[in-house]
PDB file of C-alpha atoms in Angstrom:
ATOM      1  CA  UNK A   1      16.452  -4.063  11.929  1.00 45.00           C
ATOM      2  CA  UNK A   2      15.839  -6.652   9.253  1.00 53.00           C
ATOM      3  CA  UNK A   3      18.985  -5.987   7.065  1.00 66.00           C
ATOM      4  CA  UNK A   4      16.691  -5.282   3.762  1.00 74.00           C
ATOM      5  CA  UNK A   5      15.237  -1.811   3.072  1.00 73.00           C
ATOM      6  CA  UNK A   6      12.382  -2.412   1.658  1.00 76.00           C
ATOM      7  CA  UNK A   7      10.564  -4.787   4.398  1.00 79.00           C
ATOM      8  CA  UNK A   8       8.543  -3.352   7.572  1.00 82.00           C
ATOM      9  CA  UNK A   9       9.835  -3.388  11.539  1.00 88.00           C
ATOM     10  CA  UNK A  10       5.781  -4.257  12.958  1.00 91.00           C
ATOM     11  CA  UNK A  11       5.587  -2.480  16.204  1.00 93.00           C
ATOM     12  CA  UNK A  12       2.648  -3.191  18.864  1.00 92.00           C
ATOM     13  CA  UNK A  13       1.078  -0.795  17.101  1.00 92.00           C
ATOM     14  CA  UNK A  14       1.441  -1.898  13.359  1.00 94.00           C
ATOM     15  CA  UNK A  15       1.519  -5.369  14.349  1.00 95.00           C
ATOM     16  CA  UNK A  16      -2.214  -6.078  13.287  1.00 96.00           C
ATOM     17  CA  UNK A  17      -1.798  -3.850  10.204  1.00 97.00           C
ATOM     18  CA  UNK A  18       1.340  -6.519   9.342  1.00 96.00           C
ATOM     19  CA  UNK A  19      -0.123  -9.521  10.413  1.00 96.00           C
ATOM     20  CA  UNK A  20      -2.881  -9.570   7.941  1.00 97.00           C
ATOM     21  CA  UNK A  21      -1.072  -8.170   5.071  1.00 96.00           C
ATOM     22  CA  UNK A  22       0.892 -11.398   5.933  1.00 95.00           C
ATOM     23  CA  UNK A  23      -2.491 -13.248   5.491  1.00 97.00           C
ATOM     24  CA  UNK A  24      -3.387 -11.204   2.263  1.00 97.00           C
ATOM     25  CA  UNK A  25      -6.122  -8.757   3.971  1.00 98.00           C
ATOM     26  CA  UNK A  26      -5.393  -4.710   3.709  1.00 98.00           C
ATOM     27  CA  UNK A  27      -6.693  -3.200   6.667  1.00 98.00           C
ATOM     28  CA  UNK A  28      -7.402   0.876   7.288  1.00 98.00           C
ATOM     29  CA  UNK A  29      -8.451   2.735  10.150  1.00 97.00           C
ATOM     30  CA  UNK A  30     -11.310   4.494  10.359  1.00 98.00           C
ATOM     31  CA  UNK A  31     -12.791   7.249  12.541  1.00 98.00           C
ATOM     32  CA  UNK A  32     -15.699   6.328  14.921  1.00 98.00           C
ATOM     33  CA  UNK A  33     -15.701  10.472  15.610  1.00 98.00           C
ATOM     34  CA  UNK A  34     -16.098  11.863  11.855  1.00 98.00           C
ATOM     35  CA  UNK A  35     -15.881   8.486  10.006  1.00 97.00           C
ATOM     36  CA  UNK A  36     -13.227   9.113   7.811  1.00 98.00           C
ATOM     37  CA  UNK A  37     -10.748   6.500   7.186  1.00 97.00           C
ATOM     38  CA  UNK A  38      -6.597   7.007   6.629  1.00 97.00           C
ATOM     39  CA  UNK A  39      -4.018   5.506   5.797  1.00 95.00           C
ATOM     40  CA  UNK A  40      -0.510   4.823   6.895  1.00 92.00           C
ATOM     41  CA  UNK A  41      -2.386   3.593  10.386  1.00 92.00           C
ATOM     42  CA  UNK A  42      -2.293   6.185  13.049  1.00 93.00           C
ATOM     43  CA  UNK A  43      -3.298   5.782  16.695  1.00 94.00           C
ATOM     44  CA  UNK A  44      -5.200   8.966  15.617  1.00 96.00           C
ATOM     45  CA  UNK A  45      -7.472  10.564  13.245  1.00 97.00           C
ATOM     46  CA  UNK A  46      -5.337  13.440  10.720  1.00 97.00           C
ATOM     47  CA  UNK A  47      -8.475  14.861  10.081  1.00 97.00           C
ATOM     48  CA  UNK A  48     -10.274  15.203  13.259  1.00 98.00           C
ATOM     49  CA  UNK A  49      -7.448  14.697  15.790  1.00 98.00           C
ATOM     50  CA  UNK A  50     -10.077  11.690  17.529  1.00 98.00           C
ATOM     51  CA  UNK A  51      -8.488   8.683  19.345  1.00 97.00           C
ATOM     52  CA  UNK A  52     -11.101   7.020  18.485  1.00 98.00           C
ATOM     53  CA  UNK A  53     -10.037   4.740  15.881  1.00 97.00           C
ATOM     54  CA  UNK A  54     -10.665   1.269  14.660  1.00 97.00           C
ATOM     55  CA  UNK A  55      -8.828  -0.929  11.894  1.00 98.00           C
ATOM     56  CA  UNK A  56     -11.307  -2.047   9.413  1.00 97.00           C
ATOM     57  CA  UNK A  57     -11.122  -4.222   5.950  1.00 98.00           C
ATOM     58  CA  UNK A  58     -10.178  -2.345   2.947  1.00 98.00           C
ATOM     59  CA  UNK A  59     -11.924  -3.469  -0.147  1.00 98.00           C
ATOM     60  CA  UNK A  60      -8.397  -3.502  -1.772  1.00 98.00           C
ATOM     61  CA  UNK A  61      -9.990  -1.812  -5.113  1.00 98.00           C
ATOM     62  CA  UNK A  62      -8.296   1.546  -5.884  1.00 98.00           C
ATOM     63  CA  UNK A  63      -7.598   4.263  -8.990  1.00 98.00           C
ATOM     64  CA  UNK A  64      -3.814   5.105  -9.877  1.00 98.00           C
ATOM     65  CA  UNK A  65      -3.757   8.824  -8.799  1.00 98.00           C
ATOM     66  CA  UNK A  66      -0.013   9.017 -10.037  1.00 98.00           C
ATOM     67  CA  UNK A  67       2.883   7.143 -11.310  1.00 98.00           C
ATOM     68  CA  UNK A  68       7.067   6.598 -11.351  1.00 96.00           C
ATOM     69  CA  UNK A  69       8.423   4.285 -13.091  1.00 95.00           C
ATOM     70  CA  UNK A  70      12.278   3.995 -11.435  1.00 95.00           C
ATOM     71  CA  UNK A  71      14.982   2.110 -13.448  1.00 95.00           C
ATOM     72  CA  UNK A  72      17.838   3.266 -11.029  1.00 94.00           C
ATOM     73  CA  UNK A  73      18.011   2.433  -7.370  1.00 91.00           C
ATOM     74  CA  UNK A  74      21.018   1.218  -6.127  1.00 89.00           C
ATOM     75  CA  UNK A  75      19.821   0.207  -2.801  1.00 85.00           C
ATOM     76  CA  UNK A  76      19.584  -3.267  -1.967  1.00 80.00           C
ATOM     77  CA  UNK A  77      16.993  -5.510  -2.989  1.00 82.00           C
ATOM     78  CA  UNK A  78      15.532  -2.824  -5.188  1.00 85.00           C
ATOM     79  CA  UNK A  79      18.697  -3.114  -7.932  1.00 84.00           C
ATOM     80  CA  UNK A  80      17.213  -6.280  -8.790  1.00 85.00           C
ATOM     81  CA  UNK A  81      13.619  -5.204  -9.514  1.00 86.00           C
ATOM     82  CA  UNK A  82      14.259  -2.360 -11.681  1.00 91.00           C
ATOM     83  CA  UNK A  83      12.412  -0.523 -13.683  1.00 94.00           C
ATOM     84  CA  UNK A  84       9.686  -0.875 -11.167  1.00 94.00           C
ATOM     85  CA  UNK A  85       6.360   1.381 -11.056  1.00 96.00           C
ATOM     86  CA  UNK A  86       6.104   3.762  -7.590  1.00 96.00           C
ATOM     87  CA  UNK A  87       2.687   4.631  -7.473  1.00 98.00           C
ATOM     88  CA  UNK A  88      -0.071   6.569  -5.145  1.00 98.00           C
ATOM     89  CA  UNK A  89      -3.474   5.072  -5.407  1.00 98.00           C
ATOM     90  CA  UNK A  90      -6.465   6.668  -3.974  1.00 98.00           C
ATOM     91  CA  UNK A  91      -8.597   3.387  -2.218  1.00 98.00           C
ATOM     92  CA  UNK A  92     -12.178   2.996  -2.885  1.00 98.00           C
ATOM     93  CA  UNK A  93     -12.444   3.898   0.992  1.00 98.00           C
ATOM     94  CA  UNK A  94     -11.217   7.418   0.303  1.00 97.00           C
ATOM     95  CA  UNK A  95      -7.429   7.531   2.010  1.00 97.00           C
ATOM     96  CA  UNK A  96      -4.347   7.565  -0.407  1.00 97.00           C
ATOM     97  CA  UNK A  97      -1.507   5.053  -0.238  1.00 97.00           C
ATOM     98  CA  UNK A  98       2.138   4.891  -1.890  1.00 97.00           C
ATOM     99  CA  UNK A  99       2.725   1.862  -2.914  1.00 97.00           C
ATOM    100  CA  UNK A 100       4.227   0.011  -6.103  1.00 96.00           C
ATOM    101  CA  UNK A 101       2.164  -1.324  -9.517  1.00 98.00           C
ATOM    102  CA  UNK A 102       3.649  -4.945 -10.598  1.00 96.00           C
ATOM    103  CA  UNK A 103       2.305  -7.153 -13.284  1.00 94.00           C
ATOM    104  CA  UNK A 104       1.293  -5.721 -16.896  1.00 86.00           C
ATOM    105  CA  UNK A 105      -1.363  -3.598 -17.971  1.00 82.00           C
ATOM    106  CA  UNK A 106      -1.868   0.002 -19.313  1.00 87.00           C
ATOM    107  CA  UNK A 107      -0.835   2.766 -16.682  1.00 95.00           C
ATOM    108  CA  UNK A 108      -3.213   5.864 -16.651  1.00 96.00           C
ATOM    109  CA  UNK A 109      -4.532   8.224 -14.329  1.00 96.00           C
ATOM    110  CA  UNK A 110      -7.286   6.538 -13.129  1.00 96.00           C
ATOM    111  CA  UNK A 111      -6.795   3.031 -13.695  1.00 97.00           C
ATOM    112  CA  UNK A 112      -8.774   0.848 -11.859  1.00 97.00           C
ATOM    113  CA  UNK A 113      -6.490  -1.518  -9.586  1.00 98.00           C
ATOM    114  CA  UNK A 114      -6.439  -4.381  -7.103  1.00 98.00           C
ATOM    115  CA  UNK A 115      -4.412  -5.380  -4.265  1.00 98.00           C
ATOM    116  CA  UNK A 116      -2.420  -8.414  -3.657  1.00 98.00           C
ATOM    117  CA  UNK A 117       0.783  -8.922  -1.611  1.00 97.00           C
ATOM    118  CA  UNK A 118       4.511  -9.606  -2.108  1.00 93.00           C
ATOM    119  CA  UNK A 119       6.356 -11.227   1.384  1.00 90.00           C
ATOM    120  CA  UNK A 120       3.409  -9.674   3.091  1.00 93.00           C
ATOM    121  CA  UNK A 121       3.873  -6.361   2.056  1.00 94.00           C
ATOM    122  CA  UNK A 122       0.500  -4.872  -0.103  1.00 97.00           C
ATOM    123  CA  UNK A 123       1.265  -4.398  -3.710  1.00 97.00           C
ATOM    124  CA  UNK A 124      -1.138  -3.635  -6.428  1.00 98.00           C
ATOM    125  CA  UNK A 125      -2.109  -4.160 -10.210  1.00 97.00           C
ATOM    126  CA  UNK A 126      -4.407  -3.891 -13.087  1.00 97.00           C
ATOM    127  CA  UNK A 127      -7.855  -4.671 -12.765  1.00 93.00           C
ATOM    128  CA  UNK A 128      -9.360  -6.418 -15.071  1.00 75.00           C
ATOM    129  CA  UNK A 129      -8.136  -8.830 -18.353  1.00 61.00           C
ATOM    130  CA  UNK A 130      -5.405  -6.760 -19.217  1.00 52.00           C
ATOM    131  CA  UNK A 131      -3.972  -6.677 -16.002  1.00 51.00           C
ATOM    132  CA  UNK A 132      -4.257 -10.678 -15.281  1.00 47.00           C
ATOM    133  CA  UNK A 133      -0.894 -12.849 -16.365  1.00 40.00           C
ATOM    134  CA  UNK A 134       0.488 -11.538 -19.197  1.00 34.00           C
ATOM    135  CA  UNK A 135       4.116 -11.114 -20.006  1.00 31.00           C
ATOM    136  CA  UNK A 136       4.124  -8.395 -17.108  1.00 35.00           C
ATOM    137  CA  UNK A 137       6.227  -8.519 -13.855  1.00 36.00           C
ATOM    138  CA  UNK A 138       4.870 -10.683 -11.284  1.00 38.00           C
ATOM    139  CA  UNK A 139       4.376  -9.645  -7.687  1.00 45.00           C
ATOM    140  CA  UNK A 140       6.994 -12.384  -6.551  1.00 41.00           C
TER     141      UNK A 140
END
């Protein structure tokens, strides 16, 4: 266990999934049976039930399908990033992901959106001009 909440144990599984979030690359899995892709990585397909899977590159475009923005968590390290935005984004490759929204920019439903990383873990923010810099939160 790493001691912090809010950072991934890779397993042999995951490991590749981890790795090149670590490099700044968001990877899926996709079906070789039906050719749908998912996401949390599975050794399996959820819609098919195929164990015939491979990780792919994600595009790391996606649209904000919903929003939270928290200002109380009192577990460690998240105290100190409050108000933060919990999010689900549905990638341009079709799966849906939780994840958080950092940086500045206009939330809506359907706001285009872009990965990028924070101590390897995948993060994302506005596309665009009024998503770039600003006086927004950085993904640091």
């Amino acid at each position: 266990m790493t001691g912090r909440l809010d950072l991934p144990e890779p397993d042999a599984f995951t490991r590749a999934y981890w790795d090149a979030a670590a490099e700044g690359r968001l990877l899926i899995r996709r079906c070789r049976s039906c050719g749908r892709a998912h996401h949390y990585p599975r050794e399996f397909c959820p819609h098919c039930w195929s164990e015939d899977v491979a990780w792919e590159p994600a595009s790391g475009r996606a649209t904000l399908y919903t929003w939270s923005v928290v200002h109380r968590n009192d577990l460690p390290p998240f105290t100190d990033r409050t108000p933060y935005v919990a999010a689900v984004v549905d990638l341009v490759e079709g799966p849906r992901m939780m994840t958080e929204v950092v940086g500045s920019g206009e939330l809506s439903a359907g706001a285009e959106l872009e990965v990028t990383f924070r101590e390897g873990i995948p993060v994302f923010r506005v596309s665009g001009p009024s998503g770039a810099g600003g006086p927004g939160r950085s993904p640091a």
